[in-house]
């Protein structure tokens, strides 16, 4: 029996080795970019300390000077598309988008405004903003057309690689603790490769499967709920028309009008567009969110009210509920702090496993030739 297991392990080890070598660079990229996105807001603050404002700064107290500063900062990229109004101690965020020449995403330009003095404290575009690049790199390898599918296949290959690695290196129930000890007869890289793989391979498998699920939603939805149509996720800046150039005072007038109709704290205001000549204003109040359409003409204001939520809208189908859970597991938005730490460590481990595996193979190859 032991001889049979050892014989079976040889081709499995060969699969594990060559699969790791073939996907070394993509896996290292997916690992490190995944870890960076576990705590995106904290990472943004760490990388961009110049965007910090005083704790007493309140972006909800915006006036024409704030709008004028944002307009001037974004002038080379077109009119302001939207203003995001965060909580106290956060800057006012203005966004403008430039449509892509082809089928790709529009290029988004952002300006951060200090609420206290209406000064522009930073600007960035989606093509140069580090965290934006990390997000797109993780989701599509920066490849416009088929990059998302490539990431999905990498998720499936990573699942095979992790499971074959567990098969080869799994020490057994009786020797689990002993297998994590440092082996003096093995090199440093082999020890670390084995230990990190044994500890975090199961988390890596979860991340790989959920990542593939995100990349191929229609395929997996058909497995969970045959016959259901998985709706396409709405992409930012898609299908709303070009934002109209409006006076700076128009933003404040529209916001005041919305707050008179629906009192509360504003969270976002969007400019009227060529397809919808109405301001869109979101206001939070007592656990509810009001979405108001403020026409530029004499038409009546419309209000849609719903319970406030921080995550995506509830899924309408069983397949949608499963897909939402998969996204939560993959991005560590569910599972609490412990799962966030495990996902962060698994990304670091994945990059290390890919690079150390390649290094171990190359070192042995050179030694044999010598």
mmCIF file with all atom_site columns, N, CA, C and O in Angstrom, residues 123-141:
data_model
loop_
_atom_site.group_PDB
_atom_site.id
_atom_site.type_symbol
_atom_site.label_atom_id
_atom_site.label_alt_id
_atom_site.label_comp_id
_atom_site.label_asym_id
_atom_site.label_entity_id
_atom_site.label_seq_id
_atom_site.pdbx_PDB_ins_code
_atom_site.Cartn_x
_atom_site.Cartn_y
_atom_site.Cartn_z
_atom_site.occupancy
_atom_site.B_iso_or_equiv
_atom_site.pdbx_formal_charge
_atom_site.auth_seq_id
_atom_site.auth_comp_id
_atom_site.auth_asym_id
_atom_site.auth_atom_id
_atom_site.pdbx_PDB_model_num
ATOM 1  N N  . UNK A 1 123 ? -4.504 64.895 -6.601  1.00 0.00 ? 123 UNK A N  1
ATOM 2  C CA . UNK A 1 123 ? -5.235 64.474 -7.806  1.00 0.00 ? 123 UNK A CA 1
ATOM 3  C C  . UNK A 1 123 ? -4.615 63.185 -8.302  1.00 0.00 ? 123 UNK A C  1
ATOM 4  O O  . UNK A 1 123 ? -3.426 62.922 -8.089  1.00 0.00 ? 123 UNK A O  1
ATOM 5  N N  . UNK A 1 124 ? -5.409 62.367 -8.969  1.00 0.00 ? 124 UNK A N  1
ATOM 6  C CA . UNK A 1 124 ? -4.912 61.105 -9.522  1.00 0.00 ? 124 UNK A CA 1
ATOM 7  C C  . UNK A 1 124 ? -5.863 60.645 -10.612 1.00 0.00 ? 124 UNK A C  1
ATOM 8  O O  . UNK A 1 124 ? -7.047 60.999 -10.621 1.00 0.00 ? 124 UNK A O  1
ATOM 9  N N  . UNK A 1 125 ? -5.346 59.865 -11.534 1.00 0.00 ? 125 UNK A N  1
ATOM 10 C CA . UNK A 1 125 ? -6.167 59.243 -12.565 1.00 0.00 ? 125 UNK A CA 1
ATOM 11 C C  . UNK A 1 125 ? -6.137 57.737 -12.366 1.00 0.00 ? 125 UNK A C  1
ATOM 12 O O  . UNK A 1 125 ? -5.225 57.194 -11.728 1.00 0.00 ? 125 UNK A O  1
ATOM 13 N N  . UNK A 1 126 ? -7.119 57.044 -12.922 1.00 0.00 ? 126 UNK A N  1
ATOM 14 C CA . UNK A 1 126 ? -7.189 55.595 -12.751 1.00 0.00 ? 126 UNK A CA 1
ATOM 15 C C  . UNK A 1 126 ? -6.008 54.889 -13.395 1.00 0.00 ? 126 UNK A C  1
ATOM 16 O O  . UNK A 1 126 ? -5.688 53.755 -13.034 1.00 0.00 ? 126 UNK A O  1
ATOM 17 N N  . UNK A 1 127 ? -5.343 55.547 -14.355 1.00 0.00 ? 127 UNK A N  1
ATOM 18 C CA . UNK A 1 127 ? -4.199 54.927 -15.019 1.00 0.00 ? 127 UNK A CA 1
ATOM 19 C C  . UNK A 1 127 ? -2.911 55.058 -14.211 1.00 0.00 ? 127 UNK A C  1
ATOM 20 O O  . UNK A 1 127 ? -1.924 54.389 -14.504 1.00 0.00 ? 127 UNK A O  1
ATOM 21 N N  . UNK A 1 128 ? -2.902 55.931 -13.199 1.00 0.00 ? 128 UNK A N  1
ATOM 22 C CA . UNK A 1 128 ? -1.697 56.117 -12.389 1.00 0.00 ? 128 UNK A CA 1
ATOM 23 C C  . UNK A 1 128 ? -1.937 55.857 -10.906 1.00 0.00 ? 128 UNK A C  1
ATOM 24 O O  . UNK A 1 128 ? -0.973 55.727 -10.150 1.00 0.00 ? 128 UNK A O  1
ATOM 25 N N  . UNK A 1 129 ? -3.185 55.800 -10.459 1.00 0.00 ? 129 UNK A N  1
ATOM 26 C CA . UNK A 1 129 ? -3.480 55.562 -9.043  1.00 0.00 ? 129 UNK A CA 1
ATOM 27 C C  . UNK A 1 129 ? -3.095 54.133 -8.670  1.00 0.00 ? 129 UNK A C  1
ATOM 28 O O  . UNK A 1 129 ? -3.549 53.161 -9.288  1.00 0.00 ? 129 UNK A O  1
ATOM 29 N N  . UNK A 1 130 ? -2.258 53.981 -7.653  1.00 0.00 ? 130 UNK A N  1
ATOM 30 C CA . UNK A 1 130 ? -1.673 52.681 -7.333  1.00 0.00 ? 130 UNK A CA 1
ATOM 31 C C  . UNK A 1 130 ? -2.728 51.641 -6.990  1.00 0.00 ? 130 UNK A C  1
ATOM 32 O O  . UNK A 1 130 ? -2.724 50.529 -7.533  1.00 0.00 ? 130 UNK A O  1
ATOM 33 N N  . UNK A 1 131 ? -3.655 51.954 -6.106  1.00 0.00 ? 131 UNK A N  1
ATOM 34 C CA . UNK A 1 131 ? -4.640 50.967 -5.686  1.00 0.00 ? 131 UNK A CA 1
ATOM 35 C C  . UNK A 1 131 ? -5.601 50.611 -6.806  1.00 0.00 ? 131 UNK A C  1
ATOM 36 O O  . UNK A 1 131 ? -6.083 49.476 -6.893  1.00 0.00 ? 131 UNK A O  1
ATOM 37 N N  . UNK A 1 132 ? -5.878 51.573 -7.684  1.00 0.00 ? 132 UNK A N  1
ATOM 38 C CA . UNK A 1 132 ? -6.721 51.270 -8.842  1.00 0.00 ? 132 UNK A CA 1
ATOM 39 C C  . UNK A 1 132 ? -6.010 50.283 -9.765  1.00 0.00 ? 132 UNK A C  1
ATOM 40 O O  . UNK A 1 132 ? -6.607 49.331 -10.276 1.00 0.00 ? 132 UNK A O  1
ATOM 41 N N  . UNK A 1 133 ? -4.706 50.500 -9.979  1.00 0.00 ? 133 UNK A N  1
ATOM 42 C CA . UNK A 1 133 ? -3.929 49.579 -10.805 1.00 0.00 ? 133 UNK A CA 1
ATOM 43 C C  . UNK A 1 133 ? -3.884 48.194 -10.161 1.00 0.00 ? 133 UNK A C  1
ATOM 44 O O  . UNK A 1 133 ? -4.009 47.171 -10.854 1.00 0.00 ? 133 UNK A O  1
ATOM 45 N N  . UNK A 1 134 ? -3.708 48.161 -8.839  1.00 0.00 ? 134 UNK A N  1
ATOM 46 C CA . UNK A 1 134 ? -3.686 46.876 -8.126  1.00 0.00 ? 134 UNK A CA 1
ATOM 47 C C  . UNK A 1 134 ? -4.994 46.129 -8.331  1.00 0.00 ? 134 UNK A C  1
ATOM 48 O O  . UNK A 1 134 ? -5.009 44.916 -8.591  1.00 0.00 ? 134 UNK A O  1
ATOM 49 N N  . UNK A 1 135 ? -6.114 46.845 -8.243  1.00 0.00 ? 135 UNK A N  1
ATOM 50 C CA . UNK A 1 135 ? -7.430 46.214 -8.393  1.00 0.00 ? 135 UNK A CA 1
ATOM 51 C C  . UNK A 1 135 ? -7.613 45.638 -9.799  1.00 0.00 ? 135 UNK A C  1
ATOM 52 O O  . UNK A 1 135 ? -8.054 44.488 -9.958  1.00 0.00 ? 135 UNK A O  1
ATOM 53 N N  . UNK A 1 136 ? -7.261 46.419 -10.824 1.00 0.00 ? 136 UNK A N  1
ATOM 54 C CA . UNK A 1 136 ? -7.433 45.950 -12.201 1.00 0.00 ? 136 UNK A CA 1
ATOM 55 C C  . UNK A 1 136 ? -6.427 44.844 -12.513 1.00 0.00 ? 136 UNK A C  1
ATOM 56 O O  . UNK A 1 136 ? -6.751 43.881 -13.222 1.00 0.00 ? 136 UNK A O  1
ATOM 57 N N  . UNK A 1 137 ? -5.204 44.960 -11.989 1.00 0.00 ? 137 UNK A N  1
ATOM 58 C CA . UNK A 1 137 ? -4.205 43.918 -12.198 1.00 0.00 ? 137 UNK A CA 1
ATOM 59 C C  . UNK A 1 137 ? -4.671 42.597 -11.607 1.00 0.00 ? 137 UNK A C  1
ATOM 60 O O  . UNK A 1 137 ? -4.502 41.532 -12.208 1.00 0.00 ? 137 UNK A O  1
ATOM 61 N N  . UNK A 1 138 ? -5.269 42.645 -10.425 1.00 0.00 ? 138 UNK A N  1
ATOM 62 C CA . UNK A 1 138 ? -5.758 41.426 -9.784  1.00 0.00 ? 138 UNK A CA 1
ATOM 63 C C  . UNK A 1 138 ? -6.951 40.837 -10.529 1.00 0.00 ? 138 UNK A C  1
ATOM 64 O O  . UNK A 1 138 ? -7.114 39.615 -10.573 1.00 0.00 ? 138 UNK A O  1
ATOM 65 N N  . UNK A 1 139 ? -7.778 41.703 -11.123 1.00 0.00 ? 139 UNK A N  1
ATOM 66 C CA . UNK A 1 139 ? -9.001 41.207 -11.758 1.00 0.00 ? 139 UNK A CA 1
ATOM 67 C C  . UNK A 1 139 ? -8.869 40.862 -13.217 1.00 0.00 ? 139 UNK A C  1
ATOM 68 O O  . UNK A 1 139 ? -9.665 40.073 -13.745 1.00 0.00 ? 139 UNK A O  1
ATOM 69 N N  . UNK A 1 140 ? -7.839 41.414 -13.913 1.00 0.00 ? 140 UNK A N  1
ATOM 70 C CA . UNK A 1 140 ? -7.752 41.165 -15.359 1.00 0.00 ? 140 UNK A CA 1
ATOM 71 C C  . UNK A 1 140 ? -6.334 41.197 -15.904 1.00 0.00 ? 140 UNK A C  1
ATOM 72 O O  . UNK A 1 140 ? -6.159 41.185 -17.125 1.00 0.00 ? 140 UNK A O  1
ATOM 73 N N  . UNK A 1 141 ? -5.321 41.269 -15.038 1.00 0.00 ? 141 UNK A N  1
ATOM 74 C CA . UNK A 1 141 ? -3.929 41.363 -15.495 1.00 0.00 ? 141 UNK A CA 1
ATOM 75 C C  . UNK A 1 141 ? -3.706 42.574 -16.410 1.00 0.00 ? 141 UNK A C  1
ATOM 76 O O  . UNK A 1 141 ? -2.805 42.561 -17.246 1.00 0.00 ? 141 UNK A O  1
#
